[in-house]
CSV table of C-alpha atoms in Angstrom, one decimal:
chain,number,residue,atom,x,y,z
X,1,MET,CA,36.2,-6.9,-20.8
X,2,GLY,CA,34.5,-8.8,-23.7
X,3,THR,CA,31.0,-8.1,-25.0
X,4,THR,CA,28.2,-10.3,-23.5
X,5,GLN,CA,25.2,-11.5,-25.5
X,6,LEU,CA,23.0,-9.0,-23.5
X,7,ASP,CA,25.2,-6.1,-24.7
X,8,THR,CA,24.3,-6.9,-28.3
X,9,VAL,CA,20.5,-7.2,-27.7
X,10,PRO,CA,18.8,-4.0,-29.0
X,11,GLU,CA,16.5,-2.2,-26.7
X,12,PRO,CA,12.8,-3.3,-27.2
X,13,LYS,CA,10.7,-0.7,-29.0
X,14,TYR,CA,8.2,-0.8,-26.1
X,15,TRP,CA,10.9,0.0,-23.6
X,16,HIS,CA,12.1,3.0,-25.5
X,17,LEU,CA,8.5,4.1,-25.9
X,18,LYS,CA,8.0,3.8,-22.1
X,19,THR,CA,10.8,6.2,-21.6
X,20,VAL,CA,9.3,8.7,-24.0
X,21,LEU,CA,5.9,8.3,-22.5
X,22,SER,CA,7.2,8.7,-19.0
X,23,GLU,CA,8.8,12.0,-20.0
X,24,ALA,CA,5.5,13.1,-21.6
X,25,LEU,CA,3.7,12.3,-18.3
X,26,ASP,CA,6.0,14.6,-16.4
X,27,SER,CA,5.7,17.5,-18.9
X,28,GLU,CA,2.3,17.4,-20.2
X,29,PHE,CA,-0.1,15.7,-17.8
X,30,SER,CA,-1.3,16.2,-14.2
X,31,VAL,CA,-2.2,13.7,-11.6
X,32,GLY,CA,-5.6,12.1,-12.3
X,33,GLU,CA,-5.7,13.3,-15.9
X,34,ILE,CA,-7.1,10.9,-18.5
X,35,LEU,CA,-4.7,9.8,-21.3
X,36,PRO,CA,-5.9,10.0,-24.9
X,37,ASN,CA,-7.2,6.6,-26.3
X,38,GLU,CA,-4.7,4.0,-27.6
X,39,ARG,CA,-5.4,4.8,-31.3
X,40,ASP,CA,-4.5,8.4,-30.9
X,41,LEU,CA,-1.5,7.6,-28.7
X,42,ALA,CA,-0.2,5.1,-31.2
X,43,ALA,CA,-0.6,7.6,-34.1
X,44,ARG,CA,1.2,10.4,-32.1
X,45,PHE,CA,4.2,8.3,-31.4
X,46,GLY,CA,4.2,6.3,-34.7
X,47,VAL,CA,4.1,2.8,-33.1
X,48,ALA,CA,1.8,-0.2,-33.4
X,49,ARG,CA,-0.9,-0.4,-30.8
X,50,ALA,CA,0.6,-3.7,-29.6
X,51,THR,CA,3.8,-1.9,-28.8
X,52,LEU,CA,1.9,0.9,-27.1
X,53,ARG,CA,0.0,-1.6,-24.9
X,54,GLN,CA,3.3,-3.1,-23.7
X,55,ALA,CA,4.7,0.4,-22.8
X,56,LEU,CA,1.4,1.3,-20.9
X,57,GLU,CA,1.4,-2.0,-19.1
X,58,GLN,CA,5.0,-1.4,-18.0
X,59,LEU,CA,4.2,2.1,-16.7
X,60,GLU,CA,1.2,0.7,-14.9
X,61,LEU,CA,3.4,-1.8,-13.1
X,62,GLU,CA,5.8,1.0,-12.2
X,63,GLY,CA,2.9,2.9,-10.6
X,64,ARG,CA,3.0,5.8,-13.2
X,65,LEU,CA,-0.4,5.0,-14.6
X,66,GLN,CA,-3.6,3.5,-13.4
X,67,ARG,CA,-6.5,1.8,-15.3
X,68,ARG,CA,-9.7,2.6,-13.6
X,69,ARG,CA,-13.0,0.8,-14.5
X,70,GLY,CA,-15.4,3.1,-16.5
X,71,VAL,CA,-12.8,5.9,-16.6
X,72,GLY,CA,-9.8,4.8,-18.6
X,73,THR,CA,-6.1,5.2,-18.1
X,74,THR,CA,-5.2,8.0,-15.8
X,75,VAL,CA,-1.9,9.6,-14.4
X,76,ALA,CA,-1.2,8.0,-11.0
X,77,PRO,CA,-0.4,10.2,-8.0
X,78,PRO,CA,3.1,9.9,-6.4
X,79,ARG,CA,3.8,6.8,-4.4
X,80,MET,CA,2.9,6.8,-0.8
X,81,GLY,CA,5.7,6.4,1.6
X,82,VAL,CA,5.7,3.4,3.9
X,83,ALA,CA,8.0,4.2,6.9
X,84,VAL,CA,10.4,1.5,7.9
X,85,GLY,CA,12.9,1.8,10.9
X,86,SER,CA,11.4,5.1,12.1
X,87,GLU,CA,12.2,6.1,15.7
X,88,GLN,CA,8.7,7.5,16.2
X,89,HIS,CA,6.6,4.8,18.0
X,90,THR,CA,2.9,5.3,18.2
X,91,TRP,CA,-0.1,3.2,18.7
X,92,PRO,CA,-2.5,2.7,15.9
X,93,GLY,CA,-5.3,5.1,16.0
X,94,ALA,CA,-3.2,7.9,17.6
X,95,ALA,CA,-3.6,11.5,16.5
X,96,GLY,CA,-2.4,12.0,12.9
X,97,ASP,CA,-3.0,8.3,11.9
X,98,ALA,CA,-4.0,8.2,8.3
X,99,TRP,CA,-5.8,4.8,8.7
X,100,GLN,CA,-9.6,4.7,8.9
X,101,PRO,CA,-11.2,1.9,11.1
X,102,ALA,CA,-13.8,-0.1,9.2
X,103,ASP,CA,-14.8,-3.0,11.4
X,104,CYS,CA,-13.9,-5.3,14.4
X,105,ALA,CA,-14.7,-8.8,15.2
X,106,THR,CA,-13.3,-11.6,17.4
X,107,ALA,CA,-11.7,-14.5,15.6
X,108,VAL,CA,-8.9,-17.0,16.0
X,109,PRO,CA,-5.9,-15.4,14.4
X,110,PRO,CA,-3.5,-17.2,11.9
X,111,ALA,CA,-1.1,-19.6,13.7
X,112,ALA,CA,1.9,-17.4,13.1
X,113,VAL,CA,0.2,-14.4,14.6
X,114,ALA,CA,-0.9,-16.5,17.6
X,115,ARG,CA,2.6,-17.6,18.2
X,116,VAL,CA,3.9,-14.0,18.2
X,117,LEU,CA,0.9,-12.9,20.6
X,118,GLU,CA,1.7,-16.0,22.8
X,119,THR,CA,-2.0,-16.8,22.8
X,120,ASP,CA,-3.4,-20.3,22.8
X,121,PRO,CA,-3.9,-21.7,19.2
X,122,ASP,CA,-7.7,-21.6,19.4
X,123,GLU,CA,-8.0,-18.4,21.5
X,124,ARG,CA,-10.1,-15.7,19.8
X,125,VAL,CA,-8.7,-12.2,19.6
X,126,HIS,CA,-10.0,-8.8,18.6
X,127,VAL,CA,-9.4,-8.2,14.8
X,128,VAL,CA,-9.6,-4.6,13.8
X,129,ARG,CA,-9.9,-4.0,10.1
X,130,ARG,CA,-8.6,-0.6,8.8
X,131,SER,CA,-8.1,0.9,5.4
X,132,ARG,CA,-6.0,3.7,4.0
X,133,VAL,CA,-7.0,5.9,1.0
X,134,THR,CA,-5.0,8.6,-0.8
X,135,HIS,CA,-6.1,10.7,-3.7
X,136,GLY,CA,-9.5,9.0,-3.5
X,137,GLN,CA,-8.3,5.5,-4.0
X,138,PRO,CA,-7.6,2.6,-1.6
X,139,VAL,CA,-3.9,1.9,-1.3
X,140,ALA,CA,-3.7,-0.3,1.8
X,141,ALA,CA,-5.7,-2.6,4.0
X,142,GLU,CA,-4.8,-3.7,7.6
X,143,LEU,CA,-5.7,-6.4,10.1
X,144,LEU,CA,-4.8,-5.5,13.6
X,145,TYR,CA,-4.8,-8.4,16.0
X,146,VAL,CA,-5.3,-7.5,19.8
X,147,PRO,CA,-5.6,-10.1,22.5
X,148,ALA,CA,-8.3,-9.5,25.2
X,149,SER,CA,-5.5,-9.3,27.8
X,150,SER,CA,-4.3,-6.0,26.0
X,151,VAL,CA,-7.6,-4.3,26.3
X,152,PRO,CA,-9.1,-5.8,29.7
X,153,ASP,CA,-11.4,-2.8,30.3
X,154,LEU,CA,-13.1,-2.9,26.8
X,155,SER,CA,-16.9,-2.8,27.2
X,156,GLY,CA,-19.0,-4.7,24.8
X,157,ILE,CA,-22.0,-2.8,25.9
X,158,ASP,CA,-20.7,0.6,24.7
X,159,ALA,CA,-19.3,-0.6,21.4
X,160,PRO,CA,-20.8,-4.0,20.5
X,161,SER,CA,-19.6,-4.2,16.8
X,162,GLY,CA,-18.6,-2.4,13.7
X,163,THR,CA,-16.7,0.8,13.5
X,164,ALA,CA,-17.5,1.8,17.1
X,165,ARG,CA,-16.1,-1.4,18.3
X,166,ALA,CA,-12.9,-0.8,16.3
X,167,ARG,CA,-12.5,2.7,17.7
X,168,ALA,CA,-13.0,1.4,21.2
X,169,VAL,CA,-10.2,-1.3,20.9
X,170,LEU,CA,-7.8,1.3,19.5
X,171,ARG,CA,-8.8,3.7,22.4
X,172,GLU,CA,-8.1,1.0,25.0
X,173,LEU,CA,-4.8,0.2,23.3
X,174,GLN,CA,-3.6,3.8,23.7
X,175,ARG,CA,-4.0,3.4,27.5
X,176,LEU,CA,-1.0,1.1,27.6
X,177,ASP,CA,2.5,2.4,27.8
X,178,LEU,CA,4.0,1.7,24.4
X,179,GLU,CA,7.5,0.4,24.9
X,180,GLY,CA,8.5,0.0,21.3
X,181,GLU,CA,7.7,-1.7,18.0
X,182,ASP,CA,9.5,-3.7,15.3
X,183,ARG,CA,8.5,-4.0,11.6
X,184,ALA,CA,9.2,-6.4,8.8
X,185,VAL,CA,8.5,-5.9,5.1
X,186,GLU,CA,8.1,-8.5,2.4
X,187,LEU,CA,6.9,-8.7,-1.2
X,188,GLY,CA,3.7,-10.8,-1.6
X,189,SER,CA,0.7,-11.5,-3.8
X,190,ALA,CA,-2.7,-10.1,-3.1
X,191,ARG,CA,-5.2,-12.7,-1.8
X,192,ALA,CA,-8.8,-12.6,-2.9
X,193,ASP,CA,-10.1,-10.6,0.0
X,194,ASP,CA,-7.1,-8.0,-0.1
X,195,ALA,CA,-7.4,-7.7,-3.9
X,196,LYS,CA,-11.2,-6.8,-3.7
X,197,GLU,CA,-10.6,-4.2,-1.0
X,198,LEU,CA,-7.6,-2.7,-2.9
X,199,ASP,CA,-9.3,-2.7,-6.3
X,200,ARG,CA,-6.7,-5.1,-7.7
X,201,LEU,CA,-6.8,-8.5,-9.4
X,202,PRO,CA,-5.9,-11.5,-7.1
X,203,GLY,CA,-2.3,-12.2,-7.3
X,204,ALA,CA,-1.3,-8.5,-7.9
X,205,PRO,CA,2.0,-7.6,-6.3
X,206,VAL,CA,1.6,-6.1,-2.8
X,207,LEU,CA,3.9,-5.1,0.1
X,208,VAL,CA,3.1,-6.8,3.4
X,209,VAL,CA,4.2,-4.9,6.4
X,210,THR,CA,4.0,-6.7,9.8
X,211,THR,CA,4.4,-4.7,12.9
X,212,ARG,CA,4.6,-5.8,16.6
X,213,PHE,CA,3.8,-3.4,19.4
X,214,PHE,CA,5.3,-4.0,22.8
X,215,ALA,CA,3.8,-3.1,26.2
X,216,GLY,CA,4.3,-4.6,29.5
X,217,GLY,CA,7.2,-6.7,28.4
X,218,ARG,CA,5.2,-8.6,25.8
X,219,THR,CA,3.7,-8.2,22.4
X,220,ALA,CA,0.5,-6.4,22.9
X,221,ALA,CA,-0.7,-6.3,19.3
X,222,VAL,CA,0.3,-7.3,15.8
X,223,SER,CA,-0.6,-5.4,12.6
X,224,VAL,CA,-0.5,-7.0,9.1
X,225,ALA,CA,-0.9,-4.3,6.6
X,226,THR,CA,-1.1,-5.0,2.8
X,227,TYR,CA,-0.1,-2.1,0.6
X,228,ARG,CA,-0.5,-1.9,-3.2
X,229,ALA,CA,3.0,-2.2,-4.6
X,230,ASP,CA,2.2,0.1,-7.5
X,231,THR,CA,1.3,3.0,-5.3
X,232,CYS,CA,3.8,2.7,-2.4
X,233,ARG,CA,7.5,3.1,-1.7
X,234,LEU,CA,9.6,2.3,1.3
X,235,THR,CA,11.1,5.2,3.4
X,236,PHE,CA,13.7,5.0,6.0
X,237,GLY,CA,14.3,7.2,9.1
X,238,ASP,CA,12.1,10.0,10.5
X,239,THR,CA,12.1,12.4,7.6
X,240,GLY,CA,10.1,10.1,5.2
X,241,GLY,CA,12.7,9.9,2.7
X,242,VAL,CA,13.5,12.0,-0.4
X,243,GLU,CA,10.7,13.3,-2.6
X,244,ILE,CA,11.7,14.0,-6.2
X,245,HIS,CA,9.0,15.6,-8.5
X,246,HIS,CA,9.9,16.4,-12.1
X,247,ASP,CA,6.8,18.5,-12.4
X,248,PRO,CA,5.9,21.0,-9.6
X,249,GLU,CA,2.3,20.2,-10.0
X,250,ARG,CA,2.7,16.6,-9.2
X,251,ARG,CA,2.7,16.8,-5.4
X,252,ALA,CA,2.0,14.1,-2.8
X,253,SER,CA,-0.7,14.8,-0.2
């Protein structure tokens, strides 16, 4: 085969530096550790600060580094697994669920969600807002849409609003016989409200995981979860995927 133009293009300096820095992160630094300042790093590796910034930005995009306001650049924890295609079906809020309920309100869902739930376009449903945190940082935000017909015994007197209301909706859902669920994953961009909750800039890459829960021969609830793309990875099957750690101290929780 002949040589293409791409074959003759030299590797950019920042890309080579990214590889060197990645190896240093594995061998010299632990999760959460703050990196030296740019001037010291540039001097250590003998590169211009502009080249160093490009390498650091690439490592941040890949989820190896995090830039935290008022702290600096730190080593990121291993990516959190987002299970896709698991045979284990459970209701949101069941034992072992890592999500934390934050609020609950009634609202008209997006038209696409209303169609899946088979509710009237202007019918209000329960919207449970939940968040997920790992290693002290927010990594995902979820909106769970539940029609009133799925939780007919919900009492507004016992849990009028807020976290208590969210827990009550989740508790009532678990009374139903879960028949199954399906899940779809797509790459998206963080909207303003998601970006604020996930401590990212609007437009940052995210993974949007939409899950339908089935009970009584119909869709009983729909979850739309937004994950930070720099902190998550997809896993398949029931084992959670393969974990590879170059440094034994870098363990996922």
